Tab-separated table of C-alpha atoms in Angstrom:
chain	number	residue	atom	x	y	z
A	1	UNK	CA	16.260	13.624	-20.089
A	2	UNK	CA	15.437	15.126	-23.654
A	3	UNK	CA	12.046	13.014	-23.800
A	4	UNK	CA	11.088	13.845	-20.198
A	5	UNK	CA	11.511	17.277	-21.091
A	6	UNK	CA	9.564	16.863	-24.522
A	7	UNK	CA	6.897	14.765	-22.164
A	8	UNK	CA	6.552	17.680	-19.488
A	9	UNK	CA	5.250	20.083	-22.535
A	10	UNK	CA	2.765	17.581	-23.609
A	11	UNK	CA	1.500	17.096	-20.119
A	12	UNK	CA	1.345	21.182	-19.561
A	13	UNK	CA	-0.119	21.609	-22.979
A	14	UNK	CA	-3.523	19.460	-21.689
A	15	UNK	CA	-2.581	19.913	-18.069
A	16	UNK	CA	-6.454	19.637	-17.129
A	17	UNK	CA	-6.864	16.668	-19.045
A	18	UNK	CA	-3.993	15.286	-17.813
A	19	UNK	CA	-4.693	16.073	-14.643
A	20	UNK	CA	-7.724	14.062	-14.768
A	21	UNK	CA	-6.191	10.719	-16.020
A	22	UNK	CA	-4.020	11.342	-12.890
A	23	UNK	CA	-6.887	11.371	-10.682
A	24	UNK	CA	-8.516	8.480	-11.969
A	25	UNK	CA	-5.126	6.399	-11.780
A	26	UNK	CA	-4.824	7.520	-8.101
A	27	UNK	CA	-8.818	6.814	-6.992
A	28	UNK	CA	-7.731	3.475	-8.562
A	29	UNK	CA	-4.643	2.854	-6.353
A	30	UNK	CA	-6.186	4.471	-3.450
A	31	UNK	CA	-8.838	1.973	-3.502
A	32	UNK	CA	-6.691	-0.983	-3.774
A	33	UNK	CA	-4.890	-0.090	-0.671
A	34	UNK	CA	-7.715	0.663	1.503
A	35	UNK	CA	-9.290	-2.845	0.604
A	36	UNK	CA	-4.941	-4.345	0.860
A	37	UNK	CA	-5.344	-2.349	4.609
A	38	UNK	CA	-8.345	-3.239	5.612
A	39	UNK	CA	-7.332	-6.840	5.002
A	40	UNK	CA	-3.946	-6.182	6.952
A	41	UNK	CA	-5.921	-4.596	9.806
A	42	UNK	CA	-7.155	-7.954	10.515
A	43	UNK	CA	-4.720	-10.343	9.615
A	44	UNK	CA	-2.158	-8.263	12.056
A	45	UNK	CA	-5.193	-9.588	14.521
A	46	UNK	CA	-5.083	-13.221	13.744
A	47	UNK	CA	-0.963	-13.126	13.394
A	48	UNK	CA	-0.335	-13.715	17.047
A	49	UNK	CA	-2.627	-16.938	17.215
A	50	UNK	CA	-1.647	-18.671	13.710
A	51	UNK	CA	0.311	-20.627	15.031
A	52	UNK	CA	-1.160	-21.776	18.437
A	53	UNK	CA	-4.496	-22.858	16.308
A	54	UNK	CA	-2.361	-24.403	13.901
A	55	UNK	CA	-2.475	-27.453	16.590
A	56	UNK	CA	-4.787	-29.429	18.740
A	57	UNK	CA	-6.832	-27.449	21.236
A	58	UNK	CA	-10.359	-26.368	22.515
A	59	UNK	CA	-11.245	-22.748	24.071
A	60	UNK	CA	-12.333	-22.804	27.534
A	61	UNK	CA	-14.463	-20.444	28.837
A	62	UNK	CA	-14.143	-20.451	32.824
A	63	UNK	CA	-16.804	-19.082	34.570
A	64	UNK	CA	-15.123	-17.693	37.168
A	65	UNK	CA	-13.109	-18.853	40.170
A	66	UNK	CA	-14.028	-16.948	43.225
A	67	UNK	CA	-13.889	-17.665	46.773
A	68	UNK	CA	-15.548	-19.811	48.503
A	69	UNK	CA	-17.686	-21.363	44.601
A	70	UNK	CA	-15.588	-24.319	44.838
A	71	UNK	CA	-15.283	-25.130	48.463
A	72	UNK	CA	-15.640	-28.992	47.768
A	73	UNK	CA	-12.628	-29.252	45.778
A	74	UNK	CA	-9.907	-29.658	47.955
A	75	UNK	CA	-7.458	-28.357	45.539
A	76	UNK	CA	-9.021	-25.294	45.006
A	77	UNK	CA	-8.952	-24.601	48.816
A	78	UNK	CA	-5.458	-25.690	49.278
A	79	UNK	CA	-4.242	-23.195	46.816
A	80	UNK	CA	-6.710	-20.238	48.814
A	81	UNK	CA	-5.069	-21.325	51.833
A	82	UNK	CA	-1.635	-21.128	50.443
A	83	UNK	CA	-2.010	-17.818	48.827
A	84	UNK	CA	-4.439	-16.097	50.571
A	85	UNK	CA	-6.270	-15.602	46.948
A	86	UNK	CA	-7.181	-17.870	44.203
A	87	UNK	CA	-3.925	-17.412	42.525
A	88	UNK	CA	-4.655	-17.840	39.302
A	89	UNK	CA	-0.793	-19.179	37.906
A	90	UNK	CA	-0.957	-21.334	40.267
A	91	UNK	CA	-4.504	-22.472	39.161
A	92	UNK	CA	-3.562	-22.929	35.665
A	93	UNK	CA	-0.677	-25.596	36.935
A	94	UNK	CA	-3.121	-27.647	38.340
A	95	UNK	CA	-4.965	-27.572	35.280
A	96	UNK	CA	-1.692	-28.639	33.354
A	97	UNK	CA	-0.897	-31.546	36.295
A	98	UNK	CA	-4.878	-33.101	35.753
A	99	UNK	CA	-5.835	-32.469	32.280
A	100	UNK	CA	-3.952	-35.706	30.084
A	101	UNK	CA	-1.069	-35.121	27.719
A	102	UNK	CA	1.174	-32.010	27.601
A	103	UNK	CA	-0.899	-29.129	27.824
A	104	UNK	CA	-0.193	-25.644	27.585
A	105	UNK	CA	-2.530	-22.580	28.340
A	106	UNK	CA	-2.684	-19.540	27.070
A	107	UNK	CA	-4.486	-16.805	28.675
A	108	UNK	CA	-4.675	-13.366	29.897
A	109	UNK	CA	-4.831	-11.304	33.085
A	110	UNK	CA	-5.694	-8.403	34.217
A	111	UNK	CA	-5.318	-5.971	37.392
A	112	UNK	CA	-6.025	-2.428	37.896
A	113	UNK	CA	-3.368	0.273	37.816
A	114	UNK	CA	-5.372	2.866	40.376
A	115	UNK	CA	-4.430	6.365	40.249
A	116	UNK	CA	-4.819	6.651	43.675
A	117	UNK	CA	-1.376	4.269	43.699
A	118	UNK	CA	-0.090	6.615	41.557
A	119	UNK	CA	-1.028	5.115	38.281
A	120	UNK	CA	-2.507	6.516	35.355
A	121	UNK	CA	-5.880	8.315	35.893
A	122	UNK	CA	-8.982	7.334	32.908
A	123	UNK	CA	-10.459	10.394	31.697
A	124	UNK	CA	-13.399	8.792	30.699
A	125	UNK	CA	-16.604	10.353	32.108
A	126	UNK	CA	-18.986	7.735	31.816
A	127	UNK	CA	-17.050	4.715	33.718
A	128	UNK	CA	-17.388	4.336	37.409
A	129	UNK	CA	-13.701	4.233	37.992
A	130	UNK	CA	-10.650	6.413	37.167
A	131	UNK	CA	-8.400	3.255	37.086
A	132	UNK	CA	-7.162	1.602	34.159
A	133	UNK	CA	-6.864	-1.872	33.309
A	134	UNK	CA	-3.451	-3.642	33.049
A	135	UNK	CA	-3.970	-6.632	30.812
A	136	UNK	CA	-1.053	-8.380	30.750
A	137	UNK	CA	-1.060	-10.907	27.581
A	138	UNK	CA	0.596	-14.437	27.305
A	139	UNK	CA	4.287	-13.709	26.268
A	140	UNK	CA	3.879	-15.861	23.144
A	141	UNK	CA	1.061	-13.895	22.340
A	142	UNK	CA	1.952	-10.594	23.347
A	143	UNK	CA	5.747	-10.513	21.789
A	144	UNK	CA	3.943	-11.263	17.915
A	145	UNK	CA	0.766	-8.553	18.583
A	146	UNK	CA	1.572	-5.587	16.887
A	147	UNK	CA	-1.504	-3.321	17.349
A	148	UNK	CA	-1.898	-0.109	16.150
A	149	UNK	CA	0.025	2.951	17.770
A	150	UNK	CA	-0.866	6.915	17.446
A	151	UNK	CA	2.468	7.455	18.846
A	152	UNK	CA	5.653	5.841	20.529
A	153	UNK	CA	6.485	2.242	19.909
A	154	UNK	CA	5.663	-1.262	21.117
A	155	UNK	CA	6.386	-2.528	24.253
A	156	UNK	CA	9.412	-4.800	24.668
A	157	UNK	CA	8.824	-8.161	26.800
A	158	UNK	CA	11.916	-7.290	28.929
A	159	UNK	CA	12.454	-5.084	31.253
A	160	UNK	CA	14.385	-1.861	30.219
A	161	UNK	CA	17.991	-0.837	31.607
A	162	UNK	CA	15.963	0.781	34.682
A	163	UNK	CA	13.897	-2.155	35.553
A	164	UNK	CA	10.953	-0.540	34.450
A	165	UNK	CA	7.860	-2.649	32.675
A	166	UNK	CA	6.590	-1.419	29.352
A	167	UNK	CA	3.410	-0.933	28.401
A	168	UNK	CA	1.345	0.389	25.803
A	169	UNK	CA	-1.864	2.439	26.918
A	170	UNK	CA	-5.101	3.067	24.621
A	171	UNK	CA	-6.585	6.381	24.854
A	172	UNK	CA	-8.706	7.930	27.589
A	173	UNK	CA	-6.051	8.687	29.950
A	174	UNK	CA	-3.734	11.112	30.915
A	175	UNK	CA	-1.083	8.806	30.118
A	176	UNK	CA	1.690	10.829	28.192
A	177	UNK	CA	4.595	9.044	26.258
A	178	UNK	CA	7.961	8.008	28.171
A	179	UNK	CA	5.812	8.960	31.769
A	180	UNK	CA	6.688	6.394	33.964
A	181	UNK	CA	4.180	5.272	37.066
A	182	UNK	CA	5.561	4.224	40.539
A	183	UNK	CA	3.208	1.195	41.517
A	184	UNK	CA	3.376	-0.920	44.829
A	185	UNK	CA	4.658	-3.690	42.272
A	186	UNK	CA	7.140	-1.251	40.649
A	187	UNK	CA	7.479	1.016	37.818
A	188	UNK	CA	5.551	1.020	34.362
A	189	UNK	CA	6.766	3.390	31.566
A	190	UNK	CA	4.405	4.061	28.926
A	191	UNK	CA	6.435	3.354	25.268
A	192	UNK	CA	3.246	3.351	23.275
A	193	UNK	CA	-0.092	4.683	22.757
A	194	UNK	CA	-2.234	2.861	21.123
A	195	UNK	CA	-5.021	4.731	18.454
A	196	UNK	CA	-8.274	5.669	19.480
A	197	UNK	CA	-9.991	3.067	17.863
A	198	UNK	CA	-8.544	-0.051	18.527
A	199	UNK	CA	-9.090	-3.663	20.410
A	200	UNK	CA	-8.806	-5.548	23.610
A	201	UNK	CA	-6.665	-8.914	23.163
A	202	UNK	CA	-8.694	-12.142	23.813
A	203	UNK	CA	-9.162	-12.935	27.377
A	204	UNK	CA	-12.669	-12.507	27.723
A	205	UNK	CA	-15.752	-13.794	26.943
A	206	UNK	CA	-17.082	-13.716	23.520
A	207	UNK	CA	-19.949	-11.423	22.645
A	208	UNK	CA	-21.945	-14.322	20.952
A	209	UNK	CA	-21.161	-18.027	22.479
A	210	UNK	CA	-24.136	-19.287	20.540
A	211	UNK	CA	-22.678	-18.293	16.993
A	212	UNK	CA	-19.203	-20.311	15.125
A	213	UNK	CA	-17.002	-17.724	16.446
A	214	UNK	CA	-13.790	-16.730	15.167
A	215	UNK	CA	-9.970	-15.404	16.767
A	216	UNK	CA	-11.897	-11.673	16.189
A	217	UNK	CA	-14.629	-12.459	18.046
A	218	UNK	CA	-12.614	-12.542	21.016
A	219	UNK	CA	-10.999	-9.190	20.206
A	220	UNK	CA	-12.991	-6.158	22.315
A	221	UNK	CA	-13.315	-3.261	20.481
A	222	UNK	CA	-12.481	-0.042	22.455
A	223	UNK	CA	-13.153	3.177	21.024
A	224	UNK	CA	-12.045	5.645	23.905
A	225	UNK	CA	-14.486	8.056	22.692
A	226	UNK	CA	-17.813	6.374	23.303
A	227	UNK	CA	-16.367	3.613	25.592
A	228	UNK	CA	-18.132	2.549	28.966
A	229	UNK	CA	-15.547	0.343	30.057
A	230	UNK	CA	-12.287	1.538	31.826
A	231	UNK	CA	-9.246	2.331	29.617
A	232	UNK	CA	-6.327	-0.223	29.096
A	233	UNK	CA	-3.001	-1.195	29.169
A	234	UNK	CA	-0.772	-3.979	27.929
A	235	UNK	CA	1.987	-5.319	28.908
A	236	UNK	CA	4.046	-9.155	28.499
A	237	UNK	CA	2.785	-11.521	31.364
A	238	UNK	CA	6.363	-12.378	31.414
A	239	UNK	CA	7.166	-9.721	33.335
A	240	UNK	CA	4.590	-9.978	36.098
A	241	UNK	CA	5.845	-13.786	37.192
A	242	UNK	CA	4.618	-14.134	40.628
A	243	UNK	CA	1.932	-11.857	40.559
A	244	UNK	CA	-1.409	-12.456	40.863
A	245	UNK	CA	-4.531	-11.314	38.403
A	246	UNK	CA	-8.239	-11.091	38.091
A	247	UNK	CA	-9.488	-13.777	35.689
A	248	UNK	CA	-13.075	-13.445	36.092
A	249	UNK	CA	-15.128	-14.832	33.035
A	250	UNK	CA	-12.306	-15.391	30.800
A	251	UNK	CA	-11.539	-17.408	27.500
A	252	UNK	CA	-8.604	-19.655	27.726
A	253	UNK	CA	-6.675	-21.405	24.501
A	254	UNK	CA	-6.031	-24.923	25.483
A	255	UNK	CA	-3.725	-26.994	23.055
A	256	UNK	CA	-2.609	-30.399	23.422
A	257	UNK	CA	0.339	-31.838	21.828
A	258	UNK	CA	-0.061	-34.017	18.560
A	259	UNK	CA	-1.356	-37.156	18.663
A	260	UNK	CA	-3.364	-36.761	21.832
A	261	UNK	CA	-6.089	-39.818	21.809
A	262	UNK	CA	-9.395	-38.852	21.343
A	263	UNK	CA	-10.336	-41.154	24.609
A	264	UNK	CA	-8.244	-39.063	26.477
A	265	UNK	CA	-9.168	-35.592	24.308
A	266	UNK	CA	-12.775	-36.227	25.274
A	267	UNK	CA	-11.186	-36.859	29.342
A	268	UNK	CA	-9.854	-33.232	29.120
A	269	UNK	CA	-13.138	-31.673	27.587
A	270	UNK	CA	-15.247	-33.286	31.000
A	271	UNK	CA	-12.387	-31.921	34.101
A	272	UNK	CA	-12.579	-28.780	32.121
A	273	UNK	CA	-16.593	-28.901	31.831
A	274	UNK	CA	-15.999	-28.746	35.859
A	275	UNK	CA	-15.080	-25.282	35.952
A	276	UNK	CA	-16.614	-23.903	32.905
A	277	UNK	CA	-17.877	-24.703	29.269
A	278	UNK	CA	-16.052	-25.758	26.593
A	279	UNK	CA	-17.208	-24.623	23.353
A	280	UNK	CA	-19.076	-27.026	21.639
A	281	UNK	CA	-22.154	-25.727	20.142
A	282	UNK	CA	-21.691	-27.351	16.700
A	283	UNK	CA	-20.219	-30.734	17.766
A	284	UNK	CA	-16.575	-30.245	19.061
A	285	UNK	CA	-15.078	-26.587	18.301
A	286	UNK	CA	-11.939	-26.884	18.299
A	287	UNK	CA	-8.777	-24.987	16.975
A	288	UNK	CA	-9.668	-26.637	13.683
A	289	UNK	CA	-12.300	-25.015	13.300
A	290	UNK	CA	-11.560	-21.234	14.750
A	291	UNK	CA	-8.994	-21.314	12.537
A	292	UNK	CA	-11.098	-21.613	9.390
A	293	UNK	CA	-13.637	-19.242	10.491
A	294	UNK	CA	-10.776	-16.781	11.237
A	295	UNK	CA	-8.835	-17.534	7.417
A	296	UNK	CA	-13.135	-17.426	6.470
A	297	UNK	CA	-13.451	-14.269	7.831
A	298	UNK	CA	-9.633	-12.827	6.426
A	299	UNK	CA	-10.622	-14.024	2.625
A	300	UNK	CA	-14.696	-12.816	2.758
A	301	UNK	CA	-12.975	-9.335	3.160
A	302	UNK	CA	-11.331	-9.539	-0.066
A	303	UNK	CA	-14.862	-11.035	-1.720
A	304	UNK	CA	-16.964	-8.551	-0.518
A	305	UNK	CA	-14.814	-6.204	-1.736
A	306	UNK	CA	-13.730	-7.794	-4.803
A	307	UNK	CA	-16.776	-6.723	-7.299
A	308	UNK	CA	-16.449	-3.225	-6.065
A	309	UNK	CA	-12.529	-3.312	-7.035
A	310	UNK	CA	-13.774	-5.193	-10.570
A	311	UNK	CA	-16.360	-2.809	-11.609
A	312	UNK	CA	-14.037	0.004	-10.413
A	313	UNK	CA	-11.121	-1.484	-12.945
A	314	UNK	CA	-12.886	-2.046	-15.854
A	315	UNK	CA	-14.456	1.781	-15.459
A	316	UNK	CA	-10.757	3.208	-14.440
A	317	UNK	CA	-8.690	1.380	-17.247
A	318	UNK	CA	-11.074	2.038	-19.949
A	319	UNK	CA	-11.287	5.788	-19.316
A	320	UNK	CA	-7.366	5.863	-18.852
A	321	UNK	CA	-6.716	3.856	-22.362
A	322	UNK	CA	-8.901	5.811	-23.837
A	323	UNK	CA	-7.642	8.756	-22.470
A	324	UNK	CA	-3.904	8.455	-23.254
A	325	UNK	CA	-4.909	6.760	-26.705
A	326	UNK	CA	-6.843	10.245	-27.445
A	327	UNK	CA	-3.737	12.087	-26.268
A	328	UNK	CA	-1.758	10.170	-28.602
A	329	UNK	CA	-3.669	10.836	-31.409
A	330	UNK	CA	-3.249	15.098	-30.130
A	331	UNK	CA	0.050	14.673	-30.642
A	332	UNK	CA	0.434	12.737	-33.647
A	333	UNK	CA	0.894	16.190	-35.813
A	334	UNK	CA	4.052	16.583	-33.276
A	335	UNK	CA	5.412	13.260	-33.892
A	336	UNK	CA	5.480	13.209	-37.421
A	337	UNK	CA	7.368	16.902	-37.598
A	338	UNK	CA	9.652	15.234	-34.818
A	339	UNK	CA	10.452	12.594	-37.118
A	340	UNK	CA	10.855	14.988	-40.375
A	341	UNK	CA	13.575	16.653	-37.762
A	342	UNK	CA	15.531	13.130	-37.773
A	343	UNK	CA	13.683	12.063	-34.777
A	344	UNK	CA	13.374	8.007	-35.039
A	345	UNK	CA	9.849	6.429	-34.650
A	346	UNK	CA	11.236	4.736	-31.761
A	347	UNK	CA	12.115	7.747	-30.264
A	348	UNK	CA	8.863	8.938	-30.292
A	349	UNK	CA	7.277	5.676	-28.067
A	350	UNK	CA	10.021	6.496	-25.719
A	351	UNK	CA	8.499	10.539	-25.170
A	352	UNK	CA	5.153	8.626	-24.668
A	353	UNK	CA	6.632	6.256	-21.994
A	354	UNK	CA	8.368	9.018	-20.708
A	355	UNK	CA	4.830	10.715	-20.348
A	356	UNK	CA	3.348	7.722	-19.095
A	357	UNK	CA	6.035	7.011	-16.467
A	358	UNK	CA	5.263	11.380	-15.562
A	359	UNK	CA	1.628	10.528	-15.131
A	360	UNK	CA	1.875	7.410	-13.124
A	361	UNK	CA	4.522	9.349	-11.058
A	362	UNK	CA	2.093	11.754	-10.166
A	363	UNK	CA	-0.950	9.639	-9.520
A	364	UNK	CA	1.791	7.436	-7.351
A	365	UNK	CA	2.456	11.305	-5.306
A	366	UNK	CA	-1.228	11.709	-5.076
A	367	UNK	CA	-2.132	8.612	-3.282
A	368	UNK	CA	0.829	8.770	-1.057
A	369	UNK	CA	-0.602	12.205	0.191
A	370	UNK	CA	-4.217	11.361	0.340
A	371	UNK	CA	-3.165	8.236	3.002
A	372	UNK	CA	-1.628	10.499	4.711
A	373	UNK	CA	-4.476	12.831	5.065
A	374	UNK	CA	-6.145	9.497	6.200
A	375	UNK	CA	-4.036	8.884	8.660
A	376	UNK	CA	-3.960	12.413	10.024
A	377	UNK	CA	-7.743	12.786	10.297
A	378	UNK	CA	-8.081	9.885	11.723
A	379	UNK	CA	-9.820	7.725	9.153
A	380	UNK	CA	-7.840	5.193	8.853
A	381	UNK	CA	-8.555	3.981	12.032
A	382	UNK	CA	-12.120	4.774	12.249
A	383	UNK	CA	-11.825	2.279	9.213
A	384	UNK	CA	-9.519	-0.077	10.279
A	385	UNK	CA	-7.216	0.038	8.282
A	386	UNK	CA	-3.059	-0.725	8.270
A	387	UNK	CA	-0.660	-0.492	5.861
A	388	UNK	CA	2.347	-2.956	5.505
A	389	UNK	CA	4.702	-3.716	2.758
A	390	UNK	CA	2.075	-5.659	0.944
A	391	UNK	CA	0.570	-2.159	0.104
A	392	UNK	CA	3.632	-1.301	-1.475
A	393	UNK	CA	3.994	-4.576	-3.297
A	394	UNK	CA	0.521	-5.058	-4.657
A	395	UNK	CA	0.222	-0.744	-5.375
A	396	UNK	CA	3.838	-1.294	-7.718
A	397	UNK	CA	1.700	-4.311	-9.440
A	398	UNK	CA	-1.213	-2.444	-10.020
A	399	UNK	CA	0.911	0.318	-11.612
A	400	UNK	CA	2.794	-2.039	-14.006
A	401	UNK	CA	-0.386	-3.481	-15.437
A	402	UNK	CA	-2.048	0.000	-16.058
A	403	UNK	CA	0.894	1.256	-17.498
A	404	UNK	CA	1.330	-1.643	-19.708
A	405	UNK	CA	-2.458	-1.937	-20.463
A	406	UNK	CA	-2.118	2.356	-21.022
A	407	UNK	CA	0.785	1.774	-23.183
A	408	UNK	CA	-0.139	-0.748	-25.898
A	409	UNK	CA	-2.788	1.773	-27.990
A	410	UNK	CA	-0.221	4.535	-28.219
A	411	UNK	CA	2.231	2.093	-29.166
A	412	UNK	CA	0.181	0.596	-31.899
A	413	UNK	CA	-0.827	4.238	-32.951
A	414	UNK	CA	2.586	5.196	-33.763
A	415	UNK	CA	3.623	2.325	-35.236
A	416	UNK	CA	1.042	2.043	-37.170
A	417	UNK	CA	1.007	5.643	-38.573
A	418	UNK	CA	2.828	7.279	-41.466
A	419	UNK	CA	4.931	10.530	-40.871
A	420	UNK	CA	4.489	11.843	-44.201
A	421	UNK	CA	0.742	11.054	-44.895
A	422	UNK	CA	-0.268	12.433	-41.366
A	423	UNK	CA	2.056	15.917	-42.482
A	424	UNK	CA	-0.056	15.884	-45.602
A	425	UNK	CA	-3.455	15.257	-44.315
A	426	UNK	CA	-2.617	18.353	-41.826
A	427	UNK	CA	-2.038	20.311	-44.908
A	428	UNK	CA	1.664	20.963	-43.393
């Protein structure tokens, strides 16, 4: 404890100079893990589809099955007839019993919770309704999507112990946390609310069919205070088995299992060219390629960004070796008396690690707060941005490198420097 002690009256000696090599350490770490979040922000995107577009598959864009567009196929009627609607699970099996090999679909629906059912009631004044929209995601989807929350938690893809559906609501609403809604299907309890700025899961269209799209592209973004379109809910598909949903103009993910012939590949892409278009713009797109747009679009973050973090390291370390090399040489006088008092040399690298290890602390305190003042107005998510353990892994990197790269000058400096002649050339 001596040397932290001995440290702490260096530090307060200079305290504005030292104050500054904290701030420069913290700008430094506080850029890092806005670029480390931003990155996060949209891997915790792509994380639900990894591993369906890790296999065989095409995305189908359906233009829309409504009544009485298909009245010469007679399955399409029979199911009308059966239902009474174009029910849309019951749609997606005959896609699965015609379309070759074993198929699986992934999609999403959606249905309006109506206040006037005694749902939640939008708040937003510039949409023509004051529903909101239940989207209620594929359960392998939904059960991996961790989006953003301002509050609460995420919804579980099981009922709770009072048979109640979870959901998660974006803002816009009058939707409070734990309310729970009494619809004609049952009873929705809202466990999360999701930040102002955040996204729609893919289900819809794409904003730009013409372009190589990625996952993201199919992502909505809904800020709820600018929005024109209704506010949203999610909530597991699981848990609305038997139910039917709107499906209008939506994207489905289509894989087939390995080893699917292209004879009967190219079979799938012309039944499903019956009902919609298949994207294939530039030749076949196909999982293939959305995934390496998406992995693309994760790693251009990190090069866009990676000559701002260069030029920002080289500046930052040089000023901060410089900086504790010149505070070094302040204290040299010190040493040398400290030494003259039976104080080892090696004692003395030890105060300025203990200073170090004080300075880094601080700058470590620093950024800590300023996320947090990021997070409480709100700019984190006007940026995008999430933190997740990699912040924590990459920021305790970061630190060990300055301090090491901080450390060698002093070390050398002492080392290097006589007690006696620096006594004598002080006139002491």
């Amino acid at each position: 404890m001596r040397y932290f002690k001995l440290a702490y009256d260096i530090l307060v000696d200079r305290f504005v100079f030292n104050l500054l090599i904290i701030l420069e350490i913290a700008a430094m770490l506080i850029l890092t893990n806005t670029v480390v979040a931003t990155y996060n922000s949209k891997k915790m995107l792509y994380e639900p589809y990894r591993e369906l577009l890790s296999h065989n598959g095409v995305v189908f864009l359906q233009s829309g099955l409504v009544e009485g567009y298909y009245d010469d196929r007679k399955e399409i009627q029979e199911i009308y007839e059966q239902y009474g609607v174009l029910y849309y699970p019951a749609i997606v099996e005959m896609f699965r019993k015609n379309l070759r090999g074993d198929v699986e679909i992934t999609y999403t629906l959606n249905r309006t919770l109506s206040s006037n059912e005694g749902g939640p009631m939008s708040q937003l004044k510039d949409y023509n309704t004051d529903g909101v929209n239940l989207f209620y995601v594929d359960h392998n989807v939904f059960e991996k999507l961790r989006m953003p929350l301002a509050a609460g938690r995420w919804a579980s893809s099981e009922k709770n112990e009072n048979g109640e559906v979870e959901i998660v609501i974006s803002g816009g609403t009058d939707a409070a946390l734990d309310r729970v809604y009494s619809m004609p299907f049952g009873k929705v309890k809202v466990v999360g609310i999701l930040t102002d700025n955040t996204y729609v899961p893919p289900g819809e269209y794409p904003q730009n069919v013409e372009d190589k799209l990625s996952i993201f592209d199919y992502y909505k973004p809904f800020d709820c205070h600018i929005s024109t379109r209704a506010p949203f809910a999610l909530a597991d598909q699981n848990l609305f088995e038997g139910m039917d949903g709107v499906s209008w103009d939506s994207a489905w993910f289509i894989s087939y299992e390995d080893g699917l012939s292209e004879e009967d590949m190219a079979y799938n892409t012309n039944y499903l060219k019956q009902f919609g278009q298949v994207r294939d713009q530039y030749g076949e797109e196909t999982f293939t390629t959305l995934a390496a747009q998406s992995e693309a679009y994760l790693n251009d973050i990190y090069m866009r960004m990676l000559p701002i973090l260069i030029a920002a390291a080289v500046v930052i370390l040089a000023g901060l070796v410089g900086s504790i090399a010149v505070s070094t040489l302040k204290q040299i006088k010190n040493f040398a008396i400290f030494f003259l008092c039976g104080c080892r040399w090696k004692d003395c690298v030890r105060i300025i690690m203990a200073y170090l290890t004080m300075l880094f602390a601080a700058a470590a305190v620093l950024t800590v707060l300023c996320i947090a003042v990021m997070k409480i107005i709100n700019m984190d998510y006007l940026i995008g941005s999430v933190y997740d353990l990699n912040n924590l892994i990459v920021s305790v990197a970061e630190i060990a490198v300055m301090y090491l790269l901080a450390f060698i000058l002093p070390h050398h400096i002492i080392k290097t420097t006589s007690p006696v002649e620096t006594i004598k050339e002080n006139g002491t």
